[in-house]
CSV table of C-alpha atoms in Angstrom, one decimal:
chain,number,residue,atom,x,y,z
K,1,MET,CA,-17.9,-6.7,-10.6
K,2,THR,CA,-17.1,-3.8,-8.3
K,3,ASP,CA,-18.4,-0.5,-9.8
K,4,LEU,CA,-16.4,2.6,-8.6
K,5,THR,CA,-18.1,5.1,-11.0
K,6,GLY,CA,-18.2,8.4,-9.3
K,7,LYS,CA,-15.6,7.5,-6.7
K,8,THR,CA,-12.2,9.1,-6.3
K,9,ALA,CA,-9.2,6.9,-5.2
K,10,LEU,CA,-5.9,8.3,-3.9
K,11,ILE,CA,-3.2,5.7,-4.0
K,12,THR,CA,0.2,6.8,-2.7
K,13,GLY,CA,3.2,5.4,-4.4
K,14,SER,CA,1.1,4.6,-7.5
K,15,VAL,CA,3.6,5.2,-10.3
K,16,GLN,CA,4.9,1.6,-10.2
K,17,GLY,CA,4.7,-1.8,-8.5
K,18,ILE,CA,1.8,-2.7,-6.2
K,19,GLY,CA,0.5,0.9,-6.1
K,20,LEU,CA,0.2,1.1,-9.9
K,21,ALA,CA,-1.5,-2.4,-10.0
K,22,ILE,CA,-4.1,-1.2,-7.5
K,23,ALA,CA,-4.6,2.0,-9.5
K,24,GLU,CA,-5.1,-0.1,-12.7
K,25,ALA,CA,-7.7,-2.2,-11.0
K,26,MET,CA,-9.6,0.8,-9.7
K,27,ALA,CA,-9.4,2.6,-13.0
K,28,ALA,CA,-10.9,-0.4,-14.8
K,29,ALA,CA,-13.8,-0.2,-12.3
K,30,GLY,CA,-14.4,3.4,-13.2
K,31,ALA,CA,-12.8,5.3,-10.4
K,32,ARG,CA,-11.0,8.7,-10.8
K,33,ILE,CA,-7.4,8.1,-9.8
K,34,ALA,CA,-5.3,10.6,-7.8
K,35,VAL,CA,-1.8,9.4,-8.7
K,36,HIS,CA,1.1,10.0,-6.3
K,37,GLY,CA,4.8,8.9,-6.2
K,38,LEU,CA,8.3,9.7,-7.1
K,39,ALA,CA,8.5,10.2,-10.8
K,40,GLY,CA,9.6,12.6,-13.5
K,41,ASP,CA,7.3,14.5,-15.8
K,42,ALA,CA,7.5,11.9,-18.6
K,43,GLN,CA,6.6,9.0,-16.3
K,44,ILE,CA,3.8,10.9,-14.7
K,45,GLU,CA,2.3,11.7,-18.1
K,46,GLU,CA,2.7,8.1,-19.1
K,47,VAL,CA,1.0,6.7,-16.0
K,48,CYS,CA,-1.9,9.1,-16.1
K,49,SER,CA,-2.5,8.3,-19.8
K,50,HIS,CA,-2.2,4.6,-19.1
K,51,LEU,CA,-4.8,4.7,-16.3
K,52,LYS,CA,-7.2,6.6,-18.5
K,53,ASP,CA,-6.8,3.9,-21.1
K,54,LYS,CA,-7.6,1.4,-18.4
K,55,GLY,CA,-10.9,3.1,-17.8
K,56,ALA,CA,-10.4,6.0,-15.4
K,57,PRO,CA,-12.5,9.0,-16.3
K,58,GLN,CA,-9.8,11.2,-14.9
K,59,ALA,CA,-6.2,10.5,-13.7
K,60,GLU,CA,-4.1,13.4,-12.3
K,61,PHE,CA,-0.9,13.5,-10.4
K,62,PHE,CA,-0.6,15.0,-6.9
K,63,ALA,CA,2.8,15.7,-5.4
K,64,GLY,CA,3.6,15.1,-1.7
K,65,ASP,CA,6.7,14.3,0.3
K,66,MET,CA,5.5,11.5,2.6
K,67,ARG,CA,8.3,12.3,5.1
K,68,ASN,CA,6.9,15.8,5.7
K,69,PRO,CA,3.5,16.3,7.5
K,70,ASP,CA,3.1,19.7,6.0
K,71,ARG,CA,3.5,18.4,2.4
K,72,ILE,CA,1.1,15.6,3.2
K,73,SER,CA,-1.5,18.2,4.4
K,74,GLU,CA,-1.0,20.0,1.1
K,75,LEU,CA,-1.5,16.7,-0.8
K,76,MET,CA,-4.7,15.9,1.0
K,77,GLU,CA,-6.1,19.4,0.6
K,78,ALA,CA,-5.4,19.2,-3.1
K,79,VAL,CA,-7.1,15.9,-3.5
K,80,ALA,CA,-10.1,17.0,-1.4
K,81,ALA,CA,-10.5,20.0,-3.6
K,82,TRP,CA,-10.5,17.6,-6.6
K,83,GLY,CA,-13.5,15.8,-5.1
K,84,GLY,CA,-12.3,13.0,-2.8
K,85,PRO,CA,-10.9,10.8,-1.6
K,86,ASP,CA,-13.6,8.2,-1.2
K,87,ILE,CA,-10.9,5.5,-1.3
K,88,LEU,CA,-7.4,5.9,0.3
K,89,VAL,CA,-4.7,3.4,-0.3
K,90,ASN,CA,-1.5,3.9,1.7
K,91,ASN,CA,1.0,2.1,-0.4
K,92,ALA,CA,4.1,4.3,-0.4
K,93,GLY,CA,7.0,2.6,1.4
K,94,ILE,CA,10.7,2.2,1.5
K,95,GLN,CA,13.0,-0.5,2.9
K,96,HIS,CA,16.5,-0.9,4.1
K,97,THR,CA,18.0,-4.1,5.5
K,98,ALA,CA,20.8,-4.2,8.1
K,99,PRO,CA,21.3,-5.7,11.6
K,100,LEU,CA,19.8,-3.7,14.4
K,101,ALA,CA,23.3,-2.6,15.7
K,102,ASP,CA,24.2,-1.3,12.2
K,103,MET,CA,20.9,0.3,11.2
K,104,PRO,CA,21.6,4.0,10.3
K,105,ARG,CA,19.5,6.4,12.4
K,106,GLU,CA,18.4,8.3,9.3
K,107,LYS,CA,17.0,5.0,7.8
K,108,TRP,CA,15.0,4.3,10.9
K,109,ASP,CA,13.5,7.9,10.8
K,110,ALA,CA,12.7,7.7,7.1
K,111,ILE,CA,11.1,4.3,7.1
K,112,LEU,CA,8.9,5.1,10.1
K,113,ALA,CA,7.9,8.4,8.6
K,114,ILE,CA,7.0,7.1,5.1
K,115,ASN,CA,5.7,3.6,6.1
K,116,LEU,CA,3.7,4.5,9.2
K,117,SER,CA,3.4,8.2,10.1
K,118,ALA,CA,2.3,9.2,6.6
K,119,ALA,CA,-0.6,6.8,6.8
K,120,PHE,CA,-1.7,8.5,10.1
K,121,HIS,CA,-1.6,11.9,8.4
K,122,THR,CA,-3.5,10.8,5.3
K,123,MET,CA,-6.2,8.9,7.3
K,124,GLN,CA,-6.7,11.8,9.7
K,125,ALA,CA,-7.3,14.1,6.8
K,126,ALA,CA,-9.5,11.8,4.7
K,127,MET,CA,-11.7,9.8,7.1
K,128,PRO,CA,-14.0,12.5,8.4
K,129,GLY,CA,-15.1,13.2,4.9
K,130,MET,CA,-15.7,9.5,4.3
K,131,ALA,CA,-17.8,9.3,7.5
K,132,ALA,CA,-19.9,12.3,6.3
K,133,ARG,CA,-20.6,10.6,3.0
K,134,GLY,CA,-21.4,7.3,4.5
K,135,TYR,CA,-18.8,5.5,2.3
K,136,GLY,CA,-15.1,5.2,2.6
K,137,ARG,CA,-12.4,2.7,2.1
K,138,VAL,CA,-8.9,2.8,3.6
K,139,ILE,CA,-6.6,0.1,2.4
K,140,ASN,CA,-3.2,0.1,4.0
K,141,ILE,CA,-0.6,-2.0,2.3
K,142,ALA,CA,1.2,-3.5,5.2
K,143,SER,CA,3.3,-6.7,4.8
K,144,VAL,CA,3.7,-10.1,6.3
K,145,HIS,CA,6.2,-8.1,8.4
K,146,GLY,CA,3.2,-6.5,10.0
K,147,LEU,CA,2.3,-9.9,11.3
K,148,VAL,CA,5.7,-11.7,11.8
K,149,ALA,CA,9.2,-10.5,12.2
K,150,SER,CA,12.4,-11.1,10.2
K,151,LYS,CA,16.0,-10.3,11.1
K,152,ASP,CA,17.7,-7.2,9.7
K,153,LYS,CA,14.4,-5.3,9.2
K,154,ALA,CA,13.9,-3.5,12.5
K,155,PRO,CA,12.4,-0.2,11.2
K,156,TYR,CA,10.3,-1.9,8.5
K,157,VAL,CA,8.8,-4.5,10.9
K,158,ALA,CA,8.2,-1.8,13.5
K,159,ALA,CA,6.4,0.4,10.9
K,160,LYS,CA,4.3,-2.4,9.5
K,161,PHE,CA,3.3,-3.7,12.9
K,162,GLY,CA,2.4,-0.1,13.8
K,163,LEU,CA,0.4,0.2,10.6
K,164,VAL,CA,-1.7,-2.9,11.5
K,165,GLY,CA,-2.4,-1.4,14.9
K,166,LEU,CA,-3.3,2.0,13.6
K,167,SER,CA,-5.7,0.4,11.1
K,168,ARG,CA,-7.5,-1.5,13.8
K,169,VAL,CA,-8.0,1.6,15.9
K,170,ALA,CA,-9.3,3.5,12.9
K,171,ALA,CA,-11.6,0.6,12.0
K,172,LEU,CA,-13.1,0.6,15.4
K,173,GLU,CA,-13.6,4.4,15.5
K,174,TYR,CA,-15.4,4.5,12.1
K,175,ALA,CA,-17.2,1.1,12.2
K,176,ASP,CA,-20.6,2.6,12.7
K,177,LYS,CA,-20.4,5.2,10.0
K,178,GLY,CA,-22.7,4.8,7.0
K,179,ASP,CA,-24.8,1.7,6.5
K,180,ARG,CA,-25.2,-1.4,4.3
K,181,THR,CA,-26.7,0.7,1.5
K,182,SER,CA,-24.1,3.4,1.4
K,183,GLY,CA,-21.3,0.9,2.0
K,184,GLY,CA,-20.0,2.1,5.3
K,185,VAL,CA,-16.5,3.1,6.2
K,186,THR,CA,-13.9,0.4,6.5
K,187,VAL,CA,-10.2,0.1,7.2
K,188,ASN,CA,-8.2,-2.9,6.3
K,189,CYS,CA,-4.6,-4.0,5.7
K,190,ILE,CA,-3.3,-6.2,2.9
K,191,CYS,CA,-0.2,-8.0,3.9
K,192,PRO,CA,1.8,-9.2,0.9
K,193,GLY,CA,4.6,-11.7,1.2
K,194,TRP,CA,7.2,-12.0,-1.6
K,195,THR,CA,5.8,-10.0,-4.5
K,196,GLU,CA,7.5,-9.1,-7.7
K,197,THR,CA,8.3,-5.4,-7.0
K,198,ALA,CA,11.3,-3.1,-7.1
K,199,ILE,CA,11.5,-3.1,-3.2
K,200,ILE,CA,12.7,-6.7,-3.1
K,201,GLN,CA,15.0,-6.4,-6.1
K,202,PRO,CA,18.2,-5.8,-4.0
K,203,GLN,CA,17.5,-9.0,-2.0
K,204,ILE,CA,16.9,-11.0,-5.2
K,205,ASP,CA,20.1,-9.6,-6.7
K,206,ALA,CA,22.1,-10.6,-3.7
K,207,ARG,CA,20.8,-14.1,-3.8
K,208,ALA,CA,21.3,-14.3,-7.5
K,209,GLU,CA,24.9,-13.2,-7.2
K,210,ALA,CA,25.5,-16.1,-4.8
K,211,HIS,CA,24.2,-18.4,-7.5
K,212,GLY,CA,26.4,-17.1,-10.3
K,213,GLY,CA,23.8,-14.6,-11.5
K,214,ASP,CA,20.9,-17.0,-11.8
K,215,ARG,CA,17.9,-14.9,-10.9
K,216,ASP,CA,15.4,-17.8,-10.7
K,217,ALA,CA,17.7,-19.7,-8.3
K,218,GLY,CA,18.0,-16.6,-6.2
K,219,ILE,CA,14.2,-16.2,-6.0
K,220,ALA,CA,13.8,-19.9,-5.2
K,221,GLU,CA,16.2,-19.6,-2.3
K,222,LEU,CA,14.4,-16.6,-0.9
K,223,LEU,CA,11.0,-18.2,-1.1
K,224,SER,CA,12.2,-21.6,0.3
K,225,GLU,CA,13.0,-19.8,3.6
K,226,LYS,CA,9.6,-18.2,4.1
K,227,GLN,CA,6.9,-18.8,1.5
K,228,PRO,CA,5.6,-22.4,1.3
K,229,SER,CA,3.9,-22.0,-2.1
K,230,LEU,CA,7.3,-21.3,-3.6
K,231,ARG,CA,5.6,-18.7,-5.8
K,232,THR,CA,5.9,-15.0,-5.8
K,233,SER,CA,2.7,-12.9,-6.0
K,234,ASP,CA,2.0,-10.6,-9.0
K,235,PRO,CA,1.1,-7.0,-8.1
K,236,SER,CA,-2.2,-7.4,-10.0
K,237,GLU,CA,-3.3,-10.0,-7.4
K,238,ILE,CA,-2.9,-7.4,-4.7
K,239,GLY,CA,-4.9,-5.0,-6.9
K,240,ALA,CA,-7.7,-7.5,-7.3
K,241,LEU,CA,-8.1,-7.8,-3.5
K,242,ALA,CA,-8.0,-4.1,-3.0
K,243,LEU,CA,-10.7,-3.6,-5.5
K,244,TRP,CA,-12.9,-6.2,-3.9
K,245,LEU,CA,-12.6,-4.6,-0.5
K,246,CYS,CA,-14.1,-1.4,-2.1
K,247,ALA,CA,-17.3,-3.2,-3.0
K,248,PRO,CA,-20.5,-2.4,-0.9
K,249,VAL,CA,-20.7,-6.1,-0.1
K,250,ALA,CA,-17.5,-5.7,2.0
K,251,HIS,CA,-19.1,-3.2,4.4
K,252,ASN,CA,-18.6,-5.5,7.4
K,253,ILE,CA,-15.0,-6.4,6.6
K,254,THR,CA,-13.0,-4.0,8.7
K,255,GLY,CA,-10.1,-4.1,11.0
K,256,THR,CA,-8.6,-7.1,9.2
K,257,SER,CA,-5.1,-7.8,8.0
K,258,ILE,CA,-5.3,-10.1,5.0
K,259,PRO,CA,-2.1,-12.0,4.0
K,260,ILE,CA,-1.3,-12.8,0.4
K,261,ASP,CA,1.8,-14.8,1.3
K,262,GLY,CA,1.6,-18.3,0.1
K,263,GLY,CA,1.2,-19.7,3.6
K,264,TRP,CA,4.1,-17.7,5.2
K,265,THR,CA,2.1,-16.6,8.2
K,266,ALA,CA,0.3,-19.9,8.5
K,267,GLN,CA,3.5,-21.6,9.7
């Protein structure tokens, strides 16, 4: 079991979906959780209370608009003053599907800002402190679309390919920080395929509508095109891998991009 007692984890976009599942896994391992995302006061209180129930000694919400570098700086300064982060999970992301010729300019700008540039800003702020402590984990939630492309997703694919490249550069720059005992500083990407989250719901709805409202039939059609297992992933499975990457035994796993995609990228 990975023990994160005494560690602080900042997980962006952690009020729902994959981000919340990662927060739950790290809370159960004893980490303090810096929660972030788009949510009202009631949801924020509910999530923080839930994570404490899961085992986090503390769980507090930190605001930050991931489109705005100044707001990201304020977020990172607040979390640093709170005692971390020892673990940084860049999970916040948005999606919009449209052909290249029809993609709105503002969607390109927003997707690149939130899915790629924000990770640069958080990593730049967090990683020197990780190096000084001899332990740090950056886990960037990329996508199979950081490894292979699909039509109608130009900004998303561009951002996720960029995130994989950014992670490799950071992994190289920090590879010799810390040691086996302290755990070192590592940077890795997790690349989920079809996962049961809100971000894919519009695509499921569109396929379900074509099948007379049959959601299962819509999911099956989506997966048959890409994911050979014909099974979606549950967010908790992404959380389990993220937690394992935080263990000291993973000190030499850095610069990788690990698919959880039912064989999608093996084709």
